[in-house]
Short mmCIF file of C-alpha atoms and ligand atoms in Angstrom, two decimals:
data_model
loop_
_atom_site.label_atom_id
_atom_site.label_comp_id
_atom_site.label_asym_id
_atom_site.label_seq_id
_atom_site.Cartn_x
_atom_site.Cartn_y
_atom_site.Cartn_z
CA UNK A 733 -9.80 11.50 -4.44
CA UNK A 734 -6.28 11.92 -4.45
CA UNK A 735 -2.70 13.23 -3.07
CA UNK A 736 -0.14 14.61 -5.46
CA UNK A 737 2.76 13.62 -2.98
CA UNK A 738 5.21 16.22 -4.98
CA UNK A 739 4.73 19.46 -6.78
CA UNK A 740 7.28 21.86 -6.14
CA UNK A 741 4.46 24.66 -6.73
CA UNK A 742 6.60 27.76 -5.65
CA UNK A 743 8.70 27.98 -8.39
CA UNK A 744 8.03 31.04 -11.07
CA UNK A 745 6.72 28.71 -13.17
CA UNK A 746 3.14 28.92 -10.98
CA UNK A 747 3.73 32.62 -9.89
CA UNK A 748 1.33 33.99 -12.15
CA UNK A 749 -1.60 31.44 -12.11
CA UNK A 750 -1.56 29.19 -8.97
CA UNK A 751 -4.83 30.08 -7.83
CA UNK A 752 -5.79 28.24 -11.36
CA UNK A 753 -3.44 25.55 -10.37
CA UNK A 754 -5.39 24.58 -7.49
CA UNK A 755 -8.42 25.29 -8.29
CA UNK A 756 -7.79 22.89 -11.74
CA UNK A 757 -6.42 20.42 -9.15
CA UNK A 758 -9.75 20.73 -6.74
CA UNK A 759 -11.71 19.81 -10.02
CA UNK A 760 -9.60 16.69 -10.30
CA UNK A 761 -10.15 15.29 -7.29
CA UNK A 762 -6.50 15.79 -5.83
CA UNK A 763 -7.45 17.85 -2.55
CA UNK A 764 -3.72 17.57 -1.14
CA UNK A 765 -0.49 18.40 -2.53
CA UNK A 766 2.87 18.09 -0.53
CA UNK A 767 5.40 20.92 -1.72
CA UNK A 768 8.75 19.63 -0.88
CA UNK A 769 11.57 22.27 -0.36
CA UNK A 770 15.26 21.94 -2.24
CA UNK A 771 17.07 24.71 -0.06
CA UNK A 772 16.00 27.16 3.03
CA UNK A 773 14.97 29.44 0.48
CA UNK A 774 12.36 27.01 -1.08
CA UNK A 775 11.74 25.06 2.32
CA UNK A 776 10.56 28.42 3.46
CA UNK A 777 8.64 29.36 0.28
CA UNK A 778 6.90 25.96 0.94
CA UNK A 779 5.70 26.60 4.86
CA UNK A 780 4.54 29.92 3.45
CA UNK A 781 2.34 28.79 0.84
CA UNK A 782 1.54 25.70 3.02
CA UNK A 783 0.38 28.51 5.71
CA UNK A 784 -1.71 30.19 2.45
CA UNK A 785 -3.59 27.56 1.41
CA UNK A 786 -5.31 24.54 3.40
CA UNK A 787 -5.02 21.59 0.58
CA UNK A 788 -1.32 22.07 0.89
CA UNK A 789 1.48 21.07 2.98
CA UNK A 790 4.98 21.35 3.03
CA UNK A 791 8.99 19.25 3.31
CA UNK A 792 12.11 21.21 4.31
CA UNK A 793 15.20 20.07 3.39
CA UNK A 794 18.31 20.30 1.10
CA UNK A 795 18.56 18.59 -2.52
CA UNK A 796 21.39 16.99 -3.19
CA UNK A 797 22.05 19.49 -6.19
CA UNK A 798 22.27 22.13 -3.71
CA UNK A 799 23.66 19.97 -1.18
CA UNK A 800 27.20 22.28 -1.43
CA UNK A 801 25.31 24.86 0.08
CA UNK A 802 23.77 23.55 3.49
CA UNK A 803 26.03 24.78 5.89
CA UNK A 804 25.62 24.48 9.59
CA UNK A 805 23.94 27.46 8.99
CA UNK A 806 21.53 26.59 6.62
CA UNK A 807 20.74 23.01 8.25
CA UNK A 808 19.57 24.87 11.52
CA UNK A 809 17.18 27.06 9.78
CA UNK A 810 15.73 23.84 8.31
CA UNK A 811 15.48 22.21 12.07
CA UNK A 812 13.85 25.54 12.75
CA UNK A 813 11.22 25.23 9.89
CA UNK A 814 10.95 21.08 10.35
CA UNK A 815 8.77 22.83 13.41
CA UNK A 816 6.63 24.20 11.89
CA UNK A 817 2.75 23.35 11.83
CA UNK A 818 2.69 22.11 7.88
CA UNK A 819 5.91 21.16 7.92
CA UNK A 820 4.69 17.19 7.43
CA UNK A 821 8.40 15.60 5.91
CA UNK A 822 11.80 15.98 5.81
CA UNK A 823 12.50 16.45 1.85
CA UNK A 824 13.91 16.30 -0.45
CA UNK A 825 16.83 14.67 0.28
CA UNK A 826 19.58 12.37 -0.94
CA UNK A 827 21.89 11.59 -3.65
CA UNK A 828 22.23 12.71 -7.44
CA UNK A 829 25.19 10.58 -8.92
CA UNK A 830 23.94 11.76 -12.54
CA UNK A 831 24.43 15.39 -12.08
CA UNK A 832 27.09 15.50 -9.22
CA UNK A 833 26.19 19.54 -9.12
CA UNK A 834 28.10 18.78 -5.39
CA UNK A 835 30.29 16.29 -4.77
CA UNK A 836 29.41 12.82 -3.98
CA UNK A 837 31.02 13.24 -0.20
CA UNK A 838 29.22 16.69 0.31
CA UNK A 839 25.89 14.73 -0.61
CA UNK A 840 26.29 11.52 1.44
CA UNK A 841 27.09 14.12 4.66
CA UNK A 842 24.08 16.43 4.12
CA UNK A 843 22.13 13.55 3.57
CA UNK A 844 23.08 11.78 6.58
CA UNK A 845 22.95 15.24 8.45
CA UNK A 846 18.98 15.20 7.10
CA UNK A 847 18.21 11.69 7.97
CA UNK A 848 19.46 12.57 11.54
CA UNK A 849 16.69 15.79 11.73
CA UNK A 850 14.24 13.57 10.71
CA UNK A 851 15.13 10.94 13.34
CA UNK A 852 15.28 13.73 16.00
CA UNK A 853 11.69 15.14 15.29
CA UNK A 854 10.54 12.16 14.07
CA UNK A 855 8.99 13.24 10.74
CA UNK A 856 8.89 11.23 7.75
CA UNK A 857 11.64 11.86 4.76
CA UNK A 858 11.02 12.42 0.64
CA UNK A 859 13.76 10.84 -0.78
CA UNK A 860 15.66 11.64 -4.55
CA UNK A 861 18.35 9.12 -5.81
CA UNK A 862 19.23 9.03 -9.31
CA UNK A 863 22.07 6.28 -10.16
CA UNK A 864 22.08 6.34 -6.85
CA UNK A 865 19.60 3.61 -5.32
CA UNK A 866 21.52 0.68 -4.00
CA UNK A 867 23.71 3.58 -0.97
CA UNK A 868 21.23 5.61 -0.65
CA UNK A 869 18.87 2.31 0.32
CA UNK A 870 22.34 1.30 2.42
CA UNK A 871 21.79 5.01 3.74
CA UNK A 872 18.78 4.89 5.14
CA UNK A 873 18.41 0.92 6.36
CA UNK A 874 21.63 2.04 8.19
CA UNK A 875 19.51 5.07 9.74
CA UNK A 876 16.36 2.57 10.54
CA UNK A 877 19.07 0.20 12.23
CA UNK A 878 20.43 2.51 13.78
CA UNK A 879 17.09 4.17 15.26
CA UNK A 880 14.81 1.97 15.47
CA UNK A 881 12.80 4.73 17.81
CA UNK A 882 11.62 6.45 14.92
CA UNK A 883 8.59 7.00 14.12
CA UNK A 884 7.84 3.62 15.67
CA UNK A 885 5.18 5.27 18.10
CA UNK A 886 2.63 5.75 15.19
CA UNK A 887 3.17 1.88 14.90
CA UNK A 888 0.88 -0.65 15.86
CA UNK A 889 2.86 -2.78 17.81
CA UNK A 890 0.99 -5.82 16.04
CA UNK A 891 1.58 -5.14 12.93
CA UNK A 892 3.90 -6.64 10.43
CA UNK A 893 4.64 -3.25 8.35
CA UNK A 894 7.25 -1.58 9.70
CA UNK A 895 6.29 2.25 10.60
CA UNK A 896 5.64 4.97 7.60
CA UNK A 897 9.20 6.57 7.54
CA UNK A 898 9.41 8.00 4.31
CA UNK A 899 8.63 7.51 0.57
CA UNK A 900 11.81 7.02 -2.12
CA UNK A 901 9.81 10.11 -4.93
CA UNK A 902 10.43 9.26 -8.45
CA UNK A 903 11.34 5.41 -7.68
CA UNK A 904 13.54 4.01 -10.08
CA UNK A 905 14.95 1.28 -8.26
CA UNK A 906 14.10 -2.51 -9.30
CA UNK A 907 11.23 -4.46 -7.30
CA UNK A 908 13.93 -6.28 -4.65
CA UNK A 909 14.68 -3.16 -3.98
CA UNK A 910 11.30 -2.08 -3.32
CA UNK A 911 10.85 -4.58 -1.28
CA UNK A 912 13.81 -4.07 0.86
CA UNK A 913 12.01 -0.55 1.42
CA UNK A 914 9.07 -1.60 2.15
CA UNK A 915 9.97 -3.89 4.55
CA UNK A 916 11.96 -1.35 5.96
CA UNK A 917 8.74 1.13 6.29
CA UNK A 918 9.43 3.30 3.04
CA UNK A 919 6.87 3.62 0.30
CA UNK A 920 7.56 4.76 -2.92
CA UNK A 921 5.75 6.99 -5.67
CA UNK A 922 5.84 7.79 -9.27
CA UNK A 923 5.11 10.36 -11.52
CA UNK A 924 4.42 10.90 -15.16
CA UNK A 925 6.98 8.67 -16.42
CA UNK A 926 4.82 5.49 -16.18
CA UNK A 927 3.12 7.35 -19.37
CA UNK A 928 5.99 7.43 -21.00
CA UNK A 929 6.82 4.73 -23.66
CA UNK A 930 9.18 1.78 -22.36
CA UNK A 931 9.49 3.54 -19.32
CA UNK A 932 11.14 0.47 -16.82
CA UNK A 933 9.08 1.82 -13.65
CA UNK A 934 6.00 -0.17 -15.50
CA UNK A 935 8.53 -3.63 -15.32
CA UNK A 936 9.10 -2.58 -12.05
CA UNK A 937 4.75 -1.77 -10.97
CA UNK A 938 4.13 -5.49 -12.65
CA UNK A 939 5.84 -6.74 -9.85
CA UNK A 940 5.32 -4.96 -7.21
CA UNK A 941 1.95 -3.61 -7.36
CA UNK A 942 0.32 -0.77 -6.06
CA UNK A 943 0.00 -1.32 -2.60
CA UNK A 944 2.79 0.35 -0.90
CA UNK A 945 2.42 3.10 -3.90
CA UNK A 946 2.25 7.19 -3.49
CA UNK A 947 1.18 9.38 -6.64
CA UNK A 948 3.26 12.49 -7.31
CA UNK A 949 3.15 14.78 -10.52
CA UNK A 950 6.99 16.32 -9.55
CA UNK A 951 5.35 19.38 -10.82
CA UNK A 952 6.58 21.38 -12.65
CA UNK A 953 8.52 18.89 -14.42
CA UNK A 954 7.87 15.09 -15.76
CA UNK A 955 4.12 16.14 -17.37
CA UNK A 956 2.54 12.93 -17.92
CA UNK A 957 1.71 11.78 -21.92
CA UNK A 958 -0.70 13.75 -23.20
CA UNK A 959 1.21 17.03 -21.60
CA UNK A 960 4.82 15.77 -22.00
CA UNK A 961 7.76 18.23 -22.60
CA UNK A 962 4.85 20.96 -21.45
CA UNK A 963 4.50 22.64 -17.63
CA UNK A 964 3.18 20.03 -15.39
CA UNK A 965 0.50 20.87 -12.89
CA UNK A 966 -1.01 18.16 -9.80
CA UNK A 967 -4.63 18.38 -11.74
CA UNK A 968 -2.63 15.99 -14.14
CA UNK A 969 -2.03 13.11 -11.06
CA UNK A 970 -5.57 11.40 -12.58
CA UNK A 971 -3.78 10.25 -15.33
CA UNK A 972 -0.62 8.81 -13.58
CA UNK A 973 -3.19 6.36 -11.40
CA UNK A 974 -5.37 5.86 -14.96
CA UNK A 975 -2.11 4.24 -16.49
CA UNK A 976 -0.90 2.71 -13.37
CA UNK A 977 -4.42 1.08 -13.23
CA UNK A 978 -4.29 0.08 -16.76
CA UNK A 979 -0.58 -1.77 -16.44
CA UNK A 980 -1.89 -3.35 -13.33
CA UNK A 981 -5.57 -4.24 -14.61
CA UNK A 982 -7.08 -2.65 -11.58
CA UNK A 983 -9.89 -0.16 -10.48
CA UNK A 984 -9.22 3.26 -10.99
CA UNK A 985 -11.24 3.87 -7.57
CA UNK A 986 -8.78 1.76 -5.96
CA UNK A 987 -5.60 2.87 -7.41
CA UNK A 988 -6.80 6.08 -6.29
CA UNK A 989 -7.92 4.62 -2.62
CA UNK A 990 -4.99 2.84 -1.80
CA UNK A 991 -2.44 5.69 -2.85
CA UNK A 992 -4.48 8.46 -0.85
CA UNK A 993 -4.49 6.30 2.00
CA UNK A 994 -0.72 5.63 1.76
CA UNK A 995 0.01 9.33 1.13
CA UNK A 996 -2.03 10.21 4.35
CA UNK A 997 -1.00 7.77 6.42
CA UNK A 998 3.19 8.42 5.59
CA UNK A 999 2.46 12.42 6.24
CA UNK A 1000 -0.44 12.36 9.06
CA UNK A 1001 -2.98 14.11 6.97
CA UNK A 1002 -6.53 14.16 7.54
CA UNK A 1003 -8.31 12.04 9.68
CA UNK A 1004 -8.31 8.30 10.35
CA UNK A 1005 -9.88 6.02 7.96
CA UNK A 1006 -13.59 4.27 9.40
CA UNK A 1007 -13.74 0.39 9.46
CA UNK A 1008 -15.56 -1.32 7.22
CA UNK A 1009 -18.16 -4.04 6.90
CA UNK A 1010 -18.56 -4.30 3.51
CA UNK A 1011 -15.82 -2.84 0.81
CA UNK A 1012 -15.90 -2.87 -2.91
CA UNK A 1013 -12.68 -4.05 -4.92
CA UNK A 1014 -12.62 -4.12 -8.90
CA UNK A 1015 -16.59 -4.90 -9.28
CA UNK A 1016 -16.80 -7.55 -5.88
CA UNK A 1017 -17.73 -6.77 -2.81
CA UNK A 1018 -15.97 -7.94 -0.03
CA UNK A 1019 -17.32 -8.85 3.44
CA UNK A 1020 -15.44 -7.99 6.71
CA UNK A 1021 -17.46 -10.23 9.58
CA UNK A 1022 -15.28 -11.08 11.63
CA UNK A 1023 -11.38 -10.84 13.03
CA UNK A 1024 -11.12 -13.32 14.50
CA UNK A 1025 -9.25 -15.99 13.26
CA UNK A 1026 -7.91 -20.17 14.03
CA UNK A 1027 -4.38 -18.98 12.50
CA UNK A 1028 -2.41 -15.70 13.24
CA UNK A 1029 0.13 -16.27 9.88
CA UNK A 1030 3.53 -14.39 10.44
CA UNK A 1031 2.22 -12.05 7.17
CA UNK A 1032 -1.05 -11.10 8.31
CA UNK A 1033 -1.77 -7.86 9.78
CA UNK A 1034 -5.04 -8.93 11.02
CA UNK A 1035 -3.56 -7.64 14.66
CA UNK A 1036 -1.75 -4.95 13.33
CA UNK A 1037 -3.68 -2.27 10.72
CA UNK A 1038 -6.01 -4.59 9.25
CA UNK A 1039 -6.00 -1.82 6.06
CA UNK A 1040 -6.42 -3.41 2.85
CA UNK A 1041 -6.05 -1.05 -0.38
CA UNK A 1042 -6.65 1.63 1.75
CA UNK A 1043 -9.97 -0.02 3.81
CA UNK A 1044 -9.62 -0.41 7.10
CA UNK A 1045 -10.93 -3.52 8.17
CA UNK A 1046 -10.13 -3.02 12.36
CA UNK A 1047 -13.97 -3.25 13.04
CA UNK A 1048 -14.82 -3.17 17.26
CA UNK A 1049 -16.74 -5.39 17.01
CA UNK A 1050 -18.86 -8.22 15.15
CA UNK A 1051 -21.64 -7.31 12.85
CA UNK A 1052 -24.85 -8.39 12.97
CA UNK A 1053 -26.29 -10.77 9.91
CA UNK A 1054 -28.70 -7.47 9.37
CA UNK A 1055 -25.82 -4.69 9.74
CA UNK A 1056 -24.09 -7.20 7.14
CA UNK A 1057 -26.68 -7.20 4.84
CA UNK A 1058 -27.13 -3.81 4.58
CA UNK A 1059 -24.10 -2.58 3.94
CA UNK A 1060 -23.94 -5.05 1.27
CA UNK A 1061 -27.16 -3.58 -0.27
CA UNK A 1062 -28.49 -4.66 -3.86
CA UNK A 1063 -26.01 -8.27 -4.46
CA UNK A 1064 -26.68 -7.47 -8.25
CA UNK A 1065 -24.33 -4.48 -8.06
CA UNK A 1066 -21.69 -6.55 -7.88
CA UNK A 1067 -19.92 -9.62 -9.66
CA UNK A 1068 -19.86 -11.32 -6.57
CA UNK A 1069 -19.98 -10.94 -2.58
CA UNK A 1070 -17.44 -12.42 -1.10
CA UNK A 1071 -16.34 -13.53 2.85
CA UNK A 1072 -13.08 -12.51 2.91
CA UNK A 1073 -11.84 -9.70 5.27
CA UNK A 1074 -8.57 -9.96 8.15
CA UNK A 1075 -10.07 -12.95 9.74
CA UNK A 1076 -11.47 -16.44 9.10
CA UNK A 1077 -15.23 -16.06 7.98
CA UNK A 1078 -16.49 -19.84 8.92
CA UNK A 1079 -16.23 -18.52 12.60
CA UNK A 1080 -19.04 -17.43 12.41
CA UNK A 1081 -20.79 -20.22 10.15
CA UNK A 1082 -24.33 -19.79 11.54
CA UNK A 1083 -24.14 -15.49 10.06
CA UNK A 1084 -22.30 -16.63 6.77
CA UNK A 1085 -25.13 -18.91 5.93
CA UNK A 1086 -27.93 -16.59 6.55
CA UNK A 1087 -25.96 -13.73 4.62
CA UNK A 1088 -25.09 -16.24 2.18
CA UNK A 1089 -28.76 -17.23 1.73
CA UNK A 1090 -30.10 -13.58 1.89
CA UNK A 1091 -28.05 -12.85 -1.22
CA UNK A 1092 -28.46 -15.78 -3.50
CA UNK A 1093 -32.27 -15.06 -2.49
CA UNK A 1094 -31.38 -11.80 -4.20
CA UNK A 1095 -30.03 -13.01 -7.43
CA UNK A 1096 -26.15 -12.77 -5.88
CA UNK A 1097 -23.19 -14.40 -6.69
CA UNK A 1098 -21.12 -15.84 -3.27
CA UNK A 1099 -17.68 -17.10 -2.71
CA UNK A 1100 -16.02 -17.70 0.78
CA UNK A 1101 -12.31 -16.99 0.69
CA UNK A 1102 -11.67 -19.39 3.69
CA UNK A 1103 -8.37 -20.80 5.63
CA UNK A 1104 -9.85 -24.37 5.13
CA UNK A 1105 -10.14 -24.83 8.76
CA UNK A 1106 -13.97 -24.42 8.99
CA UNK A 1107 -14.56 -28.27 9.97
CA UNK A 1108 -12.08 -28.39 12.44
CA UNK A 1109 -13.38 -25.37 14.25
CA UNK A 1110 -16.84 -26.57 14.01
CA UNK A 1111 -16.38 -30.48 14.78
CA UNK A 1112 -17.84 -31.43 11.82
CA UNK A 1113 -17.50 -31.61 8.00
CA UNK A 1114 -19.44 -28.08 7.11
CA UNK A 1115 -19.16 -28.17 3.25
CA UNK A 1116 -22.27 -30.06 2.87
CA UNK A 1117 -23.72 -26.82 4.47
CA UNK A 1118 -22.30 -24.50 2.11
CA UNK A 1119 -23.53 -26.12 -1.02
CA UNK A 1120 -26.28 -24.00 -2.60
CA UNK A 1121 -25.47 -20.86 -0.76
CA UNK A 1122 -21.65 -20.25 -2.18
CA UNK A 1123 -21.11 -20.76 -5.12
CA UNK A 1124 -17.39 -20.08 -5.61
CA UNK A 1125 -14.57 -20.85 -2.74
CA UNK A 1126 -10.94 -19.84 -2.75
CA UNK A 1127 -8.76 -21.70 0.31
CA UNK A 1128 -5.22 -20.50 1.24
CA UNK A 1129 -2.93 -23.75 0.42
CA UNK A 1130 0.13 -21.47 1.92
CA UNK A 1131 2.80 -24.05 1.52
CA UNK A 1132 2.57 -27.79 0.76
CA UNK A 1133 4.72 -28.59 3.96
CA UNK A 1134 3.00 -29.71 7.03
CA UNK A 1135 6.00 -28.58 9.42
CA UNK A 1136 5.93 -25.29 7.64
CA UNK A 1137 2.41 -24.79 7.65
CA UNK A 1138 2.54 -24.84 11.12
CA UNK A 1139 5.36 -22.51 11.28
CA UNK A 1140 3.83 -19.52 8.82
CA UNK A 1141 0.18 -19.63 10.52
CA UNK A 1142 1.86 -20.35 14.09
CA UNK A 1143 -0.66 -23.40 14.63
CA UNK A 1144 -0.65 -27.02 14.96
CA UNK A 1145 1.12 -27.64 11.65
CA UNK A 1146 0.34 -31.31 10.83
CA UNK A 1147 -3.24 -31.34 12.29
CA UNK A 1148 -4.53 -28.04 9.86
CA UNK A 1149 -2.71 -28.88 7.31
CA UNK A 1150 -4.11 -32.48 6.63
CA UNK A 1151 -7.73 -30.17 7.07
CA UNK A 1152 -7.37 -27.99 4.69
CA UNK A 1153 -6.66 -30.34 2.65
CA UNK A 1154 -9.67 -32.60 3.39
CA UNK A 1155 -12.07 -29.44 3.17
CA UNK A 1156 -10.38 -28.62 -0.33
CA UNK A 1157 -11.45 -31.82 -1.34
CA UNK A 1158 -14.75 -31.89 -0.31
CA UNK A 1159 -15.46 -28.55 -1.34
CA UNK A 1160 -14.32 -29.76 -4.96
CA UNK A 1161 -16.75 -32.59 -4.58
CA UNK A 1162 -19.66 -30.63 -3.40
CA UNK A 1163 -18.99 -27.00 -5.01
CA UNK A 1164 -16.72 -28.02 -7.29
CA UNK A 1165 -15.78 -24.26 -7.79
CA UNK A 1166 -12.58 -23.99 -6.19
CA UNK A 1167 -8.99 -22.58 -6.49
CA UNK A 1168 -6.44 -22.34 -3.98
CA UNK A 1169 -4.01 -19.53 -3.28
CA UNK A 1170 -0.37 -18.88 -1.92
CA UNK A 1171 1.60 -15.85 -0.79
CA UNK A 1172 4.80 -15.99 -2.11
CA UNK A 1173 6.75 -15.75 0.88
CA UNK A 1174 10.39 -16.38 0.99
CA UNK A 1175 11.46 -19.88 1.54
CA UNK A 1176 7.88 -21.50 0.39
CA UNK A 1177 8.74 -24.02 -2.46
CA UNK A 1178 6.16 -23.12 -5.34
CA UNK A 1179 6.85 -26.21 -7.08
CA UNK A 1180 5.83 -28.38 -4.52
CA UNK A 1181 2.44 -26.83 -3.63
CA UNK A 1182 1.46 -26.20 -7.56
CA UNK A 1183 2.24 -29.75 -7.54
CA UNK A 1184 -0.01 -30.90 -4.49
CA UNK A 1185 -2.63 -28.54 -5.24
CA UNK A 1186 -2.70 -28.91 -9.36
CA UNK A 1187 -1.81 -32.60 -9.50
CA UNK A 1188 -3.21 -34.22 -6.66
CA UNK A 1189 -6.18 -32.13 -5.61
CA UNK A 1190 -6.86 -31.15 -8.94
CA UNK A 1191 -7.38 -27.64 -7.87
CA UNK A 1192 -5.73 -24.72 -9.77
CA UNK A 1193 -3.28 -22.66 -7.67
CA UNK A 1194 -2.85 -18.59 -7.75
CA UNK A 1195 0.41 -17.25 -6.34
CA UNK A 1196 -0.19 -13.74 -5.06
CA UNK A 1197 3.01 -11.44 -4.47
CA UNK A 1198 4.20 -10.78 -0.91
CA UNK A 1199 4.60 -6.81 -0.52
S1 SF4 B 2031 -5.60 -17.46 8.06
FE1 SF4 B 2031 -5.93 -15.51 6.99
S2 SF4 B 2031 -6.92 -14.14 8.48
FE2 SF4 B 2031 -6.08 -15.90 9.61
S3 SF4 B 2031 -4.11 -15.15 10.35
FE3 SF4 B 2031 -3.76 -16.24 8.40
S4 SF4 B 2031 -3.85 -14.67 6.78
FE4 SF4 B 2031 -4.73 -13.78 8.66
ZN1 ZN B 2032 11.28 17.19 -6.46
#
């Protein structure tokens, strides 16, 4: 399933056939579209078709084209329409430096004017820039400093993700940038242009990933390859996440997971996501037993959401070894099953050993992705344990300094550190299957822990991006 994020679908272009629209977009799979508004005219066209059909929903706001006309006048019918029902976003807004259709003072007012509504009845904003990224970023961080009230009540007050507050639509910014935003709570989205030959968003996805990602078509414009220069339409959002999956050598299913779930959780549509025991990425399946945990790093939102590409992994409590191994099913489905999830499997090492067993008595593949602490929290060195029944394990190095160690995972720093170590080197001795990974947060020297893990463990390390 999916969201198409932006399709201004009141425009004369769908006048005549946008009960063929939607139904075309139905058949794909997109069963939400937001219709952002550029003036009170089109805000209002939006709430009305929003009212006329339930798979859409609509933003109210002025476009920095038109921005020359939102006077006090104009702005207060937009507060009136922000409350209505559908109204889910304050959009779009912001700054157009490549047209200038209103001058750049006119647009930096009406934007701020916007960013205040939004604040005030706490809804989200859909944000345009074009040569206009590194203010209209200054813009809204200043707006986020400045309130730090809003929308922070939809926040868990655990988590490390700042609160949904908006989405930048048509991102064109670099991936610093993104992650400024993200940081900040802002997503951002794309449209057809990632089909488009050396289009620079695709430099820009490399980096970044999809995580923090929203699909949009921008219909009527921006058609995606094969439909370019034609009218564009949100049944053509499956083939925005098809290249966006193929530039980032991911799953289609979870391209199209992850963005939903992003899309929903920035506007409040539909209804909260289930936990999960089990949950397929690529072609593994990954295990969710427990949350607890020996660490609690600084960029772990094990206390906060617990969502991973659009899972959510909050689970109220611990599954049993049978719960487990039914939701896991047939093992042969998969390429592997793996103990991962927002908290340390080995926890519970008596329930990963039976599951473990259960599936290589299937024909499964295992691998435990593990914080190396496992023999500390049991007292005991537990590889020998694991040999037979996982076949594959993957230990977080994090950083190759002791004191820092202890400072990420807000532990005993020395003490865990020297154990992970010891259980990486055991588990190379006994498994010999192993690779270590790092999150590539700021400040954590790279060279150093490819070094420790590479040259003295003998261990291969994989840097995965923080976002
Ligand atoms: S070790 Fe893993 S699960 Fe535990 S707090 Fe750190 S990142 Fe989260
Ligand atoms: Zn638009």
């Amino acid at each position: 399933m999916y969201i198409d994020s932006h399709a201004h679908l009141y425009g004369a272009e769908f006048s005549d056939d946008l009960g063929e629209v939607l139904a075309r977009a139905r058949d794909a799979l997109v069963t939400a579209v937001v219709v952002p508004g550029t003036t009170s005219e089109t805000s209002r066209q939006a709430v009305r078709l929003a009212e006329a059909h339930d798979e859409l929903y609509a933003c109210v706001g002025y476009h920095p084209h038109d921005a020359a006309q939102a006077t006090p006048g104009a702005l207060a019918e937009i507060a009136r329409l922000a409350e209505e029902p559908k109204v889910v976003a304050i959009g779009e807004i912001g700054l157009d430096y490549h047209y200038t259709f209103a001058p750049r003072e006119t647009q930096r007012e009406v934007f701020r004017a916007q960013l205040e509504l939004a604040i005030a009845k706490d809804l989200p904003v859909v944000i345009h820039t074009r040569e206009s990224i590194p203010e209209a970023i200054a813009m809204v961080l200043e707006a986020v400093a400045a309130h730090p009230e809003w929308r922070s009540t939809l926040a868990n007050p655990h988590s490390v993700m700042a609160p949904p507050r908006g989405v930048f639509h048509c991102y064109t910014g670099d991936a610093d940038q993104a992650w400024q935003l993200v940081h900040a709570g802002f997503n951002v989205s794309y449209p057809g242009i990632v089909t488009f030959k050396n289009s620079n968003a695709l430099d820009t996805l490399a980096k970044i990933g999809y995580d923090h990602v929203l699909l949009e078509t921008d219909s009527p414009y921006l058609a995606p390859v094969p439909h370019r220069g034609k009218r564009n339409e949100p049944s053509h959002l499956p083939l925005i996440a098809g290249r966006i999956a193929e530039v980032l050598d991911a799953a289609l299913a979870d391209v199209a997971r992850t963005t939903t779930f992003n899309a929903k959780r920035l506007f409040g549509i539909g209804p909260p996501e289930q936990p999960r025991i089990a949950y397929k990425l690529k072609n593994s399946l990954y295990l969710n037993i427990t949350l607890r945990c020996s660490a609690d790093c600084t960029f772990c939102d094990r206390k906060g959401e617990a969502v991973v590409k659009g899972y959510s992994l909050k689970i109220e409590s611990e599954p049993t070894v049978r719960e487990v191994l039914e939701a896991i099913g047939d093992p042969t489905d998969y390429d592997e099953v793996v103990f991962c999830g927002y908290g340390e499997p080995t926890v519970r090492l008596e329930e990963l050993i039976e599951v473990a067993r259960a599936v290589k008595g299937r024909g499964g593949r295992t691998r435990l992705n593990t914080n190396g602490h496992g023999s500390v929290l049991h007292g005991r060195d537990i590889v020998p344990e694991l040999v037979g029944l996982v076949d594959a394990v993957s230990i977080s190095l994090n950083t190759a300094d002791p004191a820092q160690y202890g400072e990420l995972m807000r532990i005993d720093g020395a003490r865990y550190h020297a154990a992970m170590l010891d259980f990486a080197r055991r588990c190379k001795a006994l498994i010999g299957n192993v690779v270590m990974t790092l999150v590539d947060v700021p400040g954590v020297d790279m060279a150093r822990a490819r070094r420790q893990a590479e040259t003295e463990l003998g261990i291969e390390l994989r840097i995965r991006p923080f976002f």
